[in-house]
Coordinates of C-alpha atoms in Angstrom, one line a residue:
X1 CA 6.7 -24.5 7.0
X2 CA 6.0 -23.1 10.4
X3 CA 2.5 -22.2 11.6
X4 CA 3.7 -18.7 12.1
X5 CA 3.7 -18.5 8.3
X6 CA -0.1 -18.6 8.5
X7 CA -0.2 -15.2 10.1
X8 CA -2.1 -12.7 7.9
X9 CA 0.7 -10.1 7.9
X10 CA 3.6 -10.9 5.7
X11 CA 6.9 -11.9 7.4
X12 CA 9.3 -10.5 4.8
X13 CA 13.0 -11.4 4.5
X14 CA 14.0 -7.8 4.4
X15 CA 16.7 -8.3 7.2
X16 CA 18.2 -11.2 5.2
X17 CA 18.3 -9.1 2.0
X18 CA 19.8 -6.1 3.8
X19 CA 22.5 -8.4 5.3
X20 CA 23.3 -9.8 1.8
X21 CA 23.6 -6.3 0.4
X22 CA 26.0 -5.2 3.1
X23 CA 28.1 -8.3 2.6
X24 CA 28.3 -7.6 -1.1
X25 CA 29.3 -4.0 -0.5
X26 CA 26.1 -2.7 -2.2
X27 CA 24.9 0.8 -1.8
X28 CA 22.4 0.9 1.1
X29 CA 18.6 0.7 0.5
X30 CA 16.2 1.9 3.1
X31 CA 14.7 -0.8 5.2
X32 CA 11.2 0.6 5.2
X33 CA 10.8 0.8 1.4
X34 CA 12.4 -2.7 1.1
X35 CA 9.9 -4.2 3.6
X36 CA 7.0 -2.5 1.8
X37 CA 8.2 -3.8 -1.6
X38 CA 8.6 -7.4 -0.3
X39 CA 5.2 -7.3 1.4
X40 CA 3.3 -5.9 -1.6
X41 CA 4.9 -8.5 -3.9
X42 CA 3.9 -11.3 -1.5
X43 CA 0.4 -10.0 -1.4
X44 CA 0.1 -9.6 -5.1
X45 CA -0.9 -12.2 -7.6
X46 CA 2.7 -13.5 -8.2
X47 CA 4.1 -16.8 -6.9
X48 CA 6.3 -17.3 -3.9
X49 CA 9.3 -19.7 -3.6
X50 CA 11.0 -20.3 -0.3
X51 CA 9.7 -17.0 1.1
X52 CA 10.9 -15.0 -1.8
X53 CA 8.6 -13.6 -4.6
X54 CA 9.2 -14.9 -8.0
X55 CA 10.1 -11.9 -10.1
X56 CA 8.5 -11.4 -13.5
X57 CA 7.8 -8.4 -15.6
X58 CA 4.1 -8.6 -14.7
X59 CA 4.9 -8.7 -11.0
X60 CA 7.2 -5.7 -11.1
X61 CA 4.8 -3.7 -13.1
X62 CA 1.9 -4.6 -10.9
X63 CA 3.9 -3.5 -7.8
X64 CA 5.3 -0.2 -9.1
X65 CA 2.7 1.0 -11.5
X66 CA -0.6 -0.5 -10.2
X67 CA -0.3 -1.0 -6.5
X68 CA 2.3 1.3 -4.9
X69 CA 0.2 4.5 -5.2
X70 CA -2.8 2.8 -3.6
X71 CA -1.1 2.4 -0.3
X72 CA 2.2 4.2 0.1
X73 CA 2.9 7.7 1.2
X74 CA 6.6 8.3 1.8
X75 CA 7.6 10.6 4.6
X76 CA 9.1 14.0 3.4
X77 CA 12.7 12.8 4.1
X78 CA 12.2 9.6 2.1
X79 CA 13.2 9.4 -1.6
X80 CA 10.3 7.8 -3.5
X81 CA 12.8 6.3 -6.0
X82 CA 13.8 4.0 -3.1
X83 CA 11.0 1.6 -4.1
X84 CA 12.4 1.0 -7.5
X85 CA 15.9 0.7 -6.0
X86 CA 14.5 -1.9 -3.6
X87 CA 13.2 -3.9 -6.5
X88 CA 16.5 -3.8 -8.3
X89 CA 18.3 -5.0 -5.2
X90 CA 15.9 -7.9 -5.0
X91 CA 16.5 -8.7 -8.7
X92 CA 20.3 -8.9 -8.1
X93 CA 19.8 -11.0 -5.0
X94 CA 17.6 -13.5 -6.9
X95 CA 20.2 -13.6 -9.7
X96 CA 22.9 -14.3 -7.1
X97 CA 20.7 -17.1 -5.8
X98 CA 20.5 -18.5 -9.3
X99 CA 16.7 -17.9 -9.6
X100 CA 17.2 -15.6 -12.6
X101 CA 19.4 -15.9 -15.6
X102 CA 21.5 -12.9 -16.8
X103 CA 19.1 -11.9 -19.5
X104 CA 16.1 -11.8 -17.2
X105 CA 18.1 -9.9 -14.6
X106 CA 19.0 -7.2 -17.1
X107 CA 15.5 -6.9 -18.4
X108 CA 13.9 -6.7 -14.9
X109 CA 16.6 -4.3 -13.8
X110 CA 15.7 -1.9 -16.6
X111 CA 12.0 -2.3 -16.1
X112 CA 12.3 -1.6 -12.3
X113 CA 14.4 1.5 -13.0
X114 CA 11.9 3.2 -15.4
X115 CA 8.8 2.0 -13.7
X116 CA 10.2 3.2 -10.4
X117 CA 10.4 6.6 -12.0
X118 CA 6.8 6.3 -13.2
X119 CA 5.8 5.4 -9.6
X120 CA 7.2 8.6 -8.3
X121 CA 5.0 10.5 -10.7
X122 CA 2.0 8.5 -9.7
X123 CA 2.6 9.2 -6.0
X124 CA 2.3 13.0 -6.8
X125 CA -1.0 12.7 -8.7
X126 CA -3.8 14.2 -6.6
X127 CA -6.4 12.3 -8.6
X128 CA -4.9 9.0 -7.4
X129 CA -4.8 9.5 -3.6
X130 CA -6.6 7.5 -1.0
X131 CA -7.8 8.9 2.3
X132 CA -4.9 7.5 4.3
X133 CA -2.4 8.9 1.8
X134 CA -4.1 12.3 1.7
X135 CA -4.3 12.7 5.4
X136 CA -0.7 11.6 5.8
X137 CA 0.3 14.4 3.5
X138 CA -1.8 16.9 5.5
X139 CA -0.2 15.8 8.7
X140 CA 3.3 16.1 7.2
X141 CA 2.5 19.5 5.7
X142 CA 1.2 20.7 9.1
X143 CA 4.5 19.6 10.7
X144 CA 2.8 17.1 13.0
X145 CA 5.0 14.6 14.7
X146 CA 3.4 11.5 13.1
X147 CA 5.1 9.2 15.6
X148 CA 3.1 10.9 18.4
X149 CA -0.4 9.3 18.6
X150 CA -1.7 12.1 20.7
X151 CA -0.4 14.8 18.3
X152 CA -2.1 13.0 15.4
X153 CA -5.4 12.7 17.2
X154 CA -5.2 16.4 18.3
X155 CA -4.7 17.4 14.7
X156 CA -7.6 15.2 13.5
X157 CA -9.9 16.6 16.2
X158 CA -9.0 20.2 15.0
X159 CA -9.5 19.3 11.4
X160 CA -12.9 17.8 12.1
X161 CA -14.1 21.2 13.4
X162 CA -13.5 22.8 10.0
X163 CA -16.3 23.3 7.6
X164 CA -16.3 21.1 4.5
X165 CA -15.2 24.1 2.3
X166 CA -12.3 24.7 4.6
X167 CA -11.2 21.0 4.4
X168 CA -11.4 21.2 0.6
X169 CA -9.2 24.3 0.7
X170 CA -6.7 22.4 2.8
X171 CA -6.6 19.6 0.2
X172 CA -6.1 22.1 -2.6
X173 CA -3.3 23.8 -0.6
X174 CA -1.2 20.7 -0.8
X175 CA -0.7 21.3 -4.5
X176 CA 0.0 25.0 -3.9
X177 CA 2.7 24.0 -1.4
X178 CA 4.2 21.5 -3.8
X179 CA 3.2 18.3 -2.0
X180 CA 1.0 17.2 -4.9
X181 CA 0.5 18.1 -8.5
X182 CA -2.4 20.3 -9.4
X183 CA -5.8 18.8 -10.0
X184 CA -7.9 19.5 -13.1
X185 CA -10.6 22.1 -13.1
X186 CA -12.9 19.8 -11.2
X187 CA -11.0 20.4 -8.0
X188 CA -11.9 19.0 -4.6
X189 CA -15.7 18.9 -5.2
X190 CA -18.3 16.3 -4.4
X191 CA -17.3 14.1 -7.3
X192 CA -13.6 14.1 -6.1
X193 CA -14.7 13.1 -2.6
X194 CA -16.7 10.2 -4.0
X195 CA -13.7 8.9 -6.1
X196 CA -11.3 9.2 -3.2
X197 CA -13.7 7.3 -1.0
X198 CA -14.3 4.6 -3.6
X199 CA -10.5 4.3 -4.3
X200 CA -9.9 3.9 -0.6
X201 CA -12.5 1.2 -0.2
X202 CA -11.3 -0.7 -3.3
X203 CA -7.7 -0.6 -2.3
X204 CA -8.4 -1.9 1.2
X205 CA -10.6 -4.7 -0.1
X206 CA -7.8 -5.7 -2.6
X207 CA -5.3 -5.8 0.3
X208 CA -7.7 -7.9 2.4
X209 CA -8.0 -10.4 -0.4
X210 CA -4.2 -10.6 -0.8
X211 CA -3.9 -11.3 3.0
X212 CA -6.4 -14.1 2.9
X213 CA -4.9 -15.5 -0.3
X214 CA -1.5 -15.5 1.3
X215 CA -2.8 -17.6 4.3
X216 CA -4.5 -20.1 2.0
X217 CA -1.4 -20.4 -0.1
X218 CA 0.6 -21.2 2.9
X219 CA -2.1 -23.6 4.0
X220 CA -1.8 -25.5 0.7
X221 CA 1.9 -25.9 1.4
X222 CA 1.0 -27.4 4.8
X223 CA -1.5 -29.8 3.3
X224 CA 1.1 -30.9 0.7
X225 CA 3.2 -32.0 3.7
X226 CA 0.4 -34.0 5.1
X227 CA -0.2 -31.7 8.0
X228 CA -3.7 -30.8 9.3
X229 CA -5.4 -27.5 9.0
X230 CA -4.3 -25.3 11.9
X231 CA -6.9 -23.8 14.3
X232 CA -6.3 -20.3 12.7
X233 CA -8.1 -21.4 9.5
X234 CA -10.4 -24.1 10.8
X235 CA -12.8 -21.8 12.6
X236 CA -15.4 -19.3 11.7
X237 CA -14.7 -17.8 8.3
X238 CA -16.3 -14.5 9.3
X239 CA -13.8 -14.1 12.1
X240 CA -11.0 -14.8 9.5
X241 CA -12.4 -12.0 7.3
X242 CA -12.6 -9.6 10.3
X243 CA -9.0 -10.4 11.1
X244 CA -8.0 -9.6 7.5
X245 CA -9.8 -6.2 7.8
X246 CA -7.8 -5.4 10.9
X247 CA -4.5 -6.4 9.4
X248 CA -5.2 -4.4 6.2
X249 CA -5.8 -1.3 8.3
X250 CA -2.6 -1.9 10.2
X251 CA -0.6 -2.3 7.0
X252 CA -2.1 0.8 5.5
X253 CA -1.0 2.7 8.6
X254 CA 2.6 1.3 8.3
X255 CA 2.8 2.6 4.8
X256 CA 1.4 6.0 5.5
X257 CA 1.2 7.1 9.2
X258 CA 1.0 4.4 11.9
X259 CA -2.6 4.0 13.2
X260 CA -4.0 6.6 10.8
X261 CA -6.0 4.3 8.5
X262 CA -7.6 2.7 11.6
X263 CA -8.5 6.1 13.1
X264 CA -10.1 7.3 9.8
X265 CA -12.3 4.3 9.7
X266 CA -13.3 3.9 13.3
X267 CA -13.2 7.3 14.9
X268 CA -13.1 9.9 12.1
X269 CA -15.2 8.4 9.3
X270 CA -16.7 11.8 8.5
X271 CA -13.2 13.0 7.5
X272 CA -12.8 10.1 5.1
X273 CA -16.2 9.1 3.8
X274 CA -16.4 5.9 1.7
X275 CA -19.7 6.1 -0.2
X276 CA -22.0 3.1 -0.7
X277 CA -24.1 2.5 -3.8
X278 CA -26.9 4.7 -2.4
X279 CA -24.7 7.7 -2.1
X280 CA -23.2 7.1 -5.6
X281 CA -26.7 6.8 -7.1
X282 CA -27.8 9.9 -5.4
X283 CA -24.9 11.9 -6.8
X284 CA -25.5 10.6 -10.3
X285 CA -29.2 11.5 -10.1
X286 CA -28.2 15.1 -9.4
X287 CA -26.1 15.4 -12.5
X288 CA -27.6 17.1 -15.6
X289 CA -29.2 14.6 -17.9
X290 CA -27.9 14.6 -21.5

């Protein structure tokens, strides 16, 4: 156990897995989807063993059906099925390492295949987007070079100048252009804005908890070896929480558009509002009473 393992951000073994796949003559799997899958598995509720996630049916389902659509927005050139393929590659690697028997390998392979297809459908559902995912789609649809920070900022500045109705029309146009599936008759009204904001806040808090849980899990391993608590975790807990917030935003950017989640929270919050209880109560009070 190295103290570097106590870093909040996961240090996945994607490179090792890709090298194994190449040596085995396997069909290539994209490095970015593979890193994302390994990171989300490590930050989930499942156990880790020697730096690898212990694969179970619950862990695979949580990843592909419950977590992926909260954080990931593939670029237009990326195949969303790659996430299921990455899980299947990991299953085969763990079988080769004798961590799975043949029966479990076969079952997990089948589950990852069909749940990977389910995940592609969830990624297209407009009612499940978060703000970073939605704005990543808008940037891609507008043809913005998302690797150019200045270009991303310029587009956000221009979008901020639009009236709320124009922004809602831009969200709706994503379905018309085939980037998302159509919403229900409710459309992109006030209620939708509230749900997107709440989903964004909830997803980020879940990620922050996973990051802190990862550090404490690694700390427990250090303690088991009789080593003292490192400085990173011995100080102010508030500072530790703040660090988790920053890393969660960084990861959300890696999985959508680099830096985007941070920009939406710190510089363009009016484009991605996250309502508090007061705003939610005010909206509910305006609804017709039965």
